[in-house]
mmCIF file of C-alpha atoms in Angstrom:
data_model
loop_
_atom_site.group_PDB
_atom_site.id
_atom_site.type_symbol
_atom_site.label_atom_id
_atom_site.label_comp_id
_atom_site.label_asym_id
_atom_site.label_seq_id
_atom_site.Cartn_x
_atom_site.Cartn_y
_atom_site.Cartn_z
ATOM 1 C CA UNK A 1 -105.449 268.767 103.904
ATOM 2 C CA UNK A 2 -102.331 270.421 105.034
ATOM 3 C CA UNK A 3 -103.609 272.889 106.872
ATOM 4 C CA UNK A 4 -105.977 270.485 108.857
ATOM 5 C CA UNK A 5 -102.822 267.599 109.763
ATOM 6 C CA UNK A 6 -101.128 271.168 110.628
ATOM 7 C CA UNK A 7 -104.256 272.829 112.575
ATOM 8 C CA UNK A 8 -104.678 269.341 114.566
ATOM 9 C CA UNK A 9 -100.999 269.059 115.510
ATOM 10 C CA UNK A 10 -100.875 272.366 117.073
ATOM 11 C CA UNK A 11 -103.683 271.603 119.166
ATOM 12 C CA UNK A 12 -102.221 268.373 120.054
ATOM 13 C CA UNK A 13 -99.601 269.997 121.464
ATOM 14 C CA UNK A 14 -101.659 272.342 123.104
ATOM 15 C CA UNK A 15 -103.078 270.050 124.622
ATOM 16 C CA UNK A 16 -100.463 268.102 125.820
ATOM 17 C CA UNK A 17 -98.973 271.677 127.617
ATOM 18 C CA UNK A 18 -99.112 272.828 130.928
ATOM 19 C CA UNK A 19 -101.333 275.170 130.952
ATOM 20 C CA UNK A 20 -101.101 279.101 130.441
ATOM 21 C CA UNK A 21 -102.107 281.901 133.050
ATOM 22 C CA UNK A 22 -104.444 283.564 130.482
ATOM 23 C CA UNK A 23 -106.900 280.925 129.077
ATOM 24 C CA UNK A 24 -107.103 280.303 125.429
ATOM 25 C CA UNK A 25 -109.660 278.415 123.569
ATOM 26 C CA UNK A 26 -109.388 276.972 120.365
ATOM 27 C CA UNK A 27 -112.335 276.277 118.129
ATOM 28 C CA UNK A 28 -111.916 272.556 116.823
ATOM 29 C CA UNK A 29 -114.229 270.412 114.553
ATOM 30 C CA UNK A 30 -115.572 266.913 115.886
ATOM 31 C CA UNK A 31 -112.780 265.491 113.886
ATOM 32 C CA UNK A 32 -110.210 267.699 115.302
ATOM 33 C CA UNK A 33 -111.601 266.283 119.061
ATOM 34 C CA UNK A 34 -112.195 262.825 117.861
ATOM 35 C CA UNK A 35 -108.322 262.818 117.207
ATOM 36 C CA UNK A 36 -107.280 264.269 119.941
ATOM 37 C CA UNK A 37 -109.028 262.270 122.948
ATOM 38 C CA UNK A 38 -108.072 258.823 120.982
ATOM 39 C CA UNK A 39 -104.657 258.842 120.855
ATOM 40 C CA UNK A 40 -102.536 255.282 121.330
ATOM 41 C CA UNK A 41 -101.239 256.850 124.305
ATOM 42 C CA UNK A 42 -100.697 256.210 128.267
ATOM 43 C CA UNK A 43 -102.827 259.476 128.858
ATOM 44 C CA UNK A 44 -105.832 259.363 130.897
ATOM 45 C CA UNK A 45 -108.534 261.775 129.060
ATOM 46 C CA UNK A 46 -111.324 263.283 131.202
ATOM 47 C CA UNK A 47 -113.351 265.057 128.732
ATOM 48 C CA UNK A 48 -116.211 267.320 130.056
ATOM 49 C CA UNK A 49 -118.996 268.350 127.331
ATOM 50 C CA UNK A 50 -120.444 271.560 129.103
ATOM 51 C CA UNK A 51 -122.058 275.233 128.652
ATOM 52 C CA UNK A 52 -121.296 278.758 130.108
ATOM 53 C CA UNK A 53 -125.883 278.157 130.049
ATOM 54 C CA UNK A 54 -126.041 275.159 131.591
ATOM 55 C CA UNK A 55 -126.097 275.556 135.514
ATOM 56 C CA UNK A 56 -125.187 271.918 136.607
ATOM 57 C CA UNK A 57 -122.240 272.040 134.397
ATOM 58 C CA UNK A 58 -120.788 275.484 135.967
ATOM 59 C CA UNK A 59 -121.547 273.570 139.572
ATOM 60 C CA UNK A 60 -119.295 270.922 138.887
ATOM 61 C CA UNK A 61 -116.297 272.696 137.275
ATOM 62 C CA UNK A 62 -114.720 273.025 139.718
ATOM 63 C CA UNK A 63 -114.434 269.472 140.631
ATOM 64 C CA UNK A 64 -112.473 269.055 137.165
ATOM 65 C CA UNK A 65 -110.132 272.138 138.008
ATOM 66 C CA UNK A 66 -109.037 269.783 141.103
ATOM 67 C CA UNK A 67 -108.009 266.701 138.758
ATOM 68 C CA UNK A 68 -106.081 268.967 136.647
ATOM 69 C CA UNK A 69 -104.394 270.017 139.860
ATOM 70 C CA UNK A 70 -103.936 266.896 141.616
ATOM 71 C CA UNK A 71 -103.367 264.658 139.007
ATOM 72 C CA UNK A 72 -100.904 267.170 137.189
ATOM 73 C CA UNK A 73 -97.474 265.002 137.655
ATOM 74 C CA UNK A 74 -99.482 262.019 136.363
ATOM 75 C CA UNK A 75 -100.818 260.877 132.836
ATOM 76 C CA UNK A 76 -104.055 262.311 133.312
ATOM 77 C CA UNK A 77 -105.461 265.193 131.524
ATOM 78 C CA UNK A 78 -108.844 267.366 131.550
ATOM 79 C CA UNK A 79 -110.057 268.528 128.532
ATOM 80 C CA UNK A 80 -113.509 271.191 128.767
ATOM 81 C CA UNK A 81 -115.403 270.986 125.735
ATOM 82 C CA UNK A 82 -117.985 273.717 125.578
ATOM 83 C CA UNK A 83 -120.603 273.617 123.862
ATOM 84 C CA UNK A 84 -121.609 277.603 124.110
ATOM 85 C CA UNK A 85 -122.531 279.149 120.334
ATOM 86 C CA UNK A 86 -118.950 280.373 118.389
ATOM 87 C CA UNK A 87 -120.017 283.640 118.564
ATOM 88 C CA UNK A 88 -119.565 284.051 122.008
ATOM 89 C CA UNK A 89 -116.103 282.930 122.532
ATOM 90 C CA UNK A 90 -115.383 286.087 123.255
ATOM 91 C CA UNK A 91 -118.244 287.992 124.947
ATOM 92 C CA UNK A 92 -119.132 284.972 127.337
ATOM 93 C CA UNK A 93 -116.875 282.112 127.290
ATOM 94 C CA UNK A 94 -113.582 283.704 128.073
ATOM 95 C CA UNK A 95 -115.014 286.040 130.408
ATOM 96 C CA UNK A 96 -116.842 283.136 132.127
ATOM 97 C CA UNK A 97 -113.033 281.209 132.547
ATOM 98 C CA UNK A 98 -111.304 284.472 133.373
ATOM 99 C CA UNK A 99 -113.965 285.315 136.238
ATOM 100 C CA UNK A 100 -114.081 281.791 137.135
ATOM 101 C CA UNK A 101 -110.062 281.494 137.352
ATOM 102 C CA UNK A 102 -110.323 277.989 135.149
ATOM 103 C CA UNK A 103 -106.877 276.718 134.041
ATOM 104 C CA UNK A 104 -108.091 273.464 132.558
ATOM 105 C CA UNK A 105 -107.584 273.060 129.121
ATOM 106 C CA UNK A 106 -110.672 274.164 126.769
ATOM 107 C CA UNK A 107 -111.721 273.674 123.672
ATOM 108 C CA UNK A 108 -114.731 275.173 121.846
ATOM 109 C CA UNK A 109 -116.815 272.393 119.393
ATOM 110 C CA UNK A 110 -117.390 273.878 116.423
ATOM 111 C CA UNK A 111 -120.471 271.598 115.429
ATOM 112 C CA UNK A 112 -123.950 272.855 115.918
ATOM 113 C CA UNK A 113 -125.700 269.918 114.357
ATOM 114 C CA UNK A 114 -125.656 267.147 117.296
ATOM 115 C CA UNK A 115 -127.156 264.602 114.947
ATOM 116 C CA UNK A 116 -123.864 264.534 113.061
ATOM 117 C CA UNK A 117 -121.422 263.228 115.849
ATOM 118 C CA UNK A 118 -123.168 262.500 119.012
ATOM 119 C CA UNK A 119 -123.580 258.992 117.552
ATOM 120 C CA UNK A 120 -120.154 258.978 116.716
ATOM 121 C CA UNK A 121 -118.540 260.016 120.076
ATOM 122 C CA UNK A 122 -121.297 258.321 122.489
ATOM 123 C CA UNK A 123 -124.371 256.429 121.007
ATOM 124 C CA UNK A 124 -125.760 256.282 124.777
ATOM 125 C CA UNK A 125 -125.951 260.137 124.825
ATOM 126 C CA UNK A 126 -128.968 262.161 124.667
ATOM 127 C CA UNK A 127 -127.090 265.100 124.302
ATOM 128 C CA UNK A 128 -128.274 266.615 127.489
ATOM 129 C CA UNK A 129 -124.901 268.829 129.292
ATOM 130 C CA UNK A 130 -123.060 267.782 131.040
ATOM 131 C CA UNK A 131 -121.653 264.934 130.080
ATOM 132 C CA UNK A 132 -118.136 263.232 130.731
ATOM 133 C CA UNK A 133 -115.972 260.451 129.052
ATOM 134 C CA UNK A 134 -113.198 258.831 130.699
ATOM 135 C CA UNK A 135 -110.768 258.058 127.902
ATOM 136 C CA UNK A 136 -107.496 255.866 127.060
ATOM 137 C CA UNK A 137 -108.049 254.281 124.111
ATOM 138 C CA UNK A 138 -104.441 252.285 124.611
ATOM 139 C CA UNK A 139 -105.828 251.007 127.832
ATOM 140 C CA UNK A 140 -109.100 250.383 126.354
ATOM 141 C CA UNK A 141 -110.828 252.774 129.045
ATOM 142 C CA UNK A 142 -114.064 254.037 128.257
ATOM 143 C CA UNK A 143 -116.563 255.342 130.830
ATOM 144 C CA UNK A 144 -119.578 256.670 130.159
ATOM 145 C CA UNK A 145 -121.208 259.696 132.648
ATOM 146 C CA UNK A 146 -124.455 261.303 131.601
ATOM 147 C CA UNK A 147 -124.968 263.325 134.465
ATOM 148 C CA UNK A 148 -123.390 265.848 136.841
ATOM 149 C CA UNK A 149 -120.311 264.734 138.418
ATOM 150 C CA UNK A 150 -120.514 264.290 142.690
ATOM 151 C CA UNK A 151 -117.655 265.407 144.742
ATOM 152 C CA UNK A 152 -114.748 262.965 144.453
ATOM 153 C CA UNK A 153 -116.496 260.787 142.352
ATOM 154 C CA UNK A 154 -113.657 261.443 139.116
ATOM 155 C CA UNK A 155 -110.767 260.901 141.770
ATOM 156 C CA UNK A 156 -112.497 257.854 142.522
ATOM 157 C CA UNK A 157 -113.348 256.918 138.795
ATOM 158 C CA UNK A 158 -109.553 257.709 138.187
ATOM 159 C CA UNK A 159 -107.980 255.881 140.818
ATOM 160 C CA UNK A 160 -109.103 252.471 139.575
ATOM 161 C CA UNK A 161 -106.743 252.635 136.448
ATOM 162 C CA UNK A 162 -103.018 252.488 136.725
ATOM 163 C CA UNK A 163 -101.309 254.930 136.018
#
């Protein structure tokens, strides 16, 4: 239990960092995530479900590494949950941000088993990548996106909520 209140509070604050030059990737649980994208706070969360495999999720990437860069001084953050296979955090995933130059916070979702938390997170969702969730659970803000993100369409999708 320890461990877990410890494991989650480092990657809170992780998360709440700027980011570093050299990407790191934590593996987290769907608890661990669940935590982190519903905290009582005044912190926008767009949270991108994605794959190193999945070709309309590497075309839109870059449209999150632009929030993260615009919206930097604000209380908005971008969170990348991938969705690639643990075992190649290291022989595709990092190499894929590295080449790729992404400075966006990333995490790595543990859970293989979809039926177990997909429910949980987003009943509406198929499970198909990608898939986005606006976030402030303070605010009460919850949108929904089951397909690729257009140009400007987040900005515009962020702009609507005060912050």
């Amino acid at each position: 239990m320890m461990k877990s209140v410890f494991s989650i509070l480092l990657i809170a604050l992780w998360l709440d960092s700027e980011p570093v030059k050299s990407q790191a990737v934590s593996m987290v649980t769907f608890d661990q995530l669940q935590q982190l994208i519903t905290r009582p706070n005044d912190t926008l969360y767009v949270v991108n479900f994605w794959a190193t495999w999945c070709a309309p999720c590497v075309k839109e990437l870059p449209q999150f590494e632009t929030v993260r860069q615009r919206y930097a001084a604000k209380r908005v953050n971008v969170l990348l949950v991938s969705m690639d296979d643990r075992k190649t955090l290291k022989t595709k995933v990092l190499p894929f941000l590295q080449k790729r130059k992404v400075k966006s916070k990333v995490v790595l979702l543990t859970e293989s088993d979809l039926n177990t938390w997909v429910d949980k997170l987003a009943p509406e969702w198929s499970g198909a990548l990608p898939m986005t969730l606006i976030l402030n659970t303070k605010q009460h803000v919850r949108q929904f996106i089951d397909k690729p993100v257009k140009e400007g369409e987040l900005e515009s999708i962020i702009n609507q909520y005060k912050l």
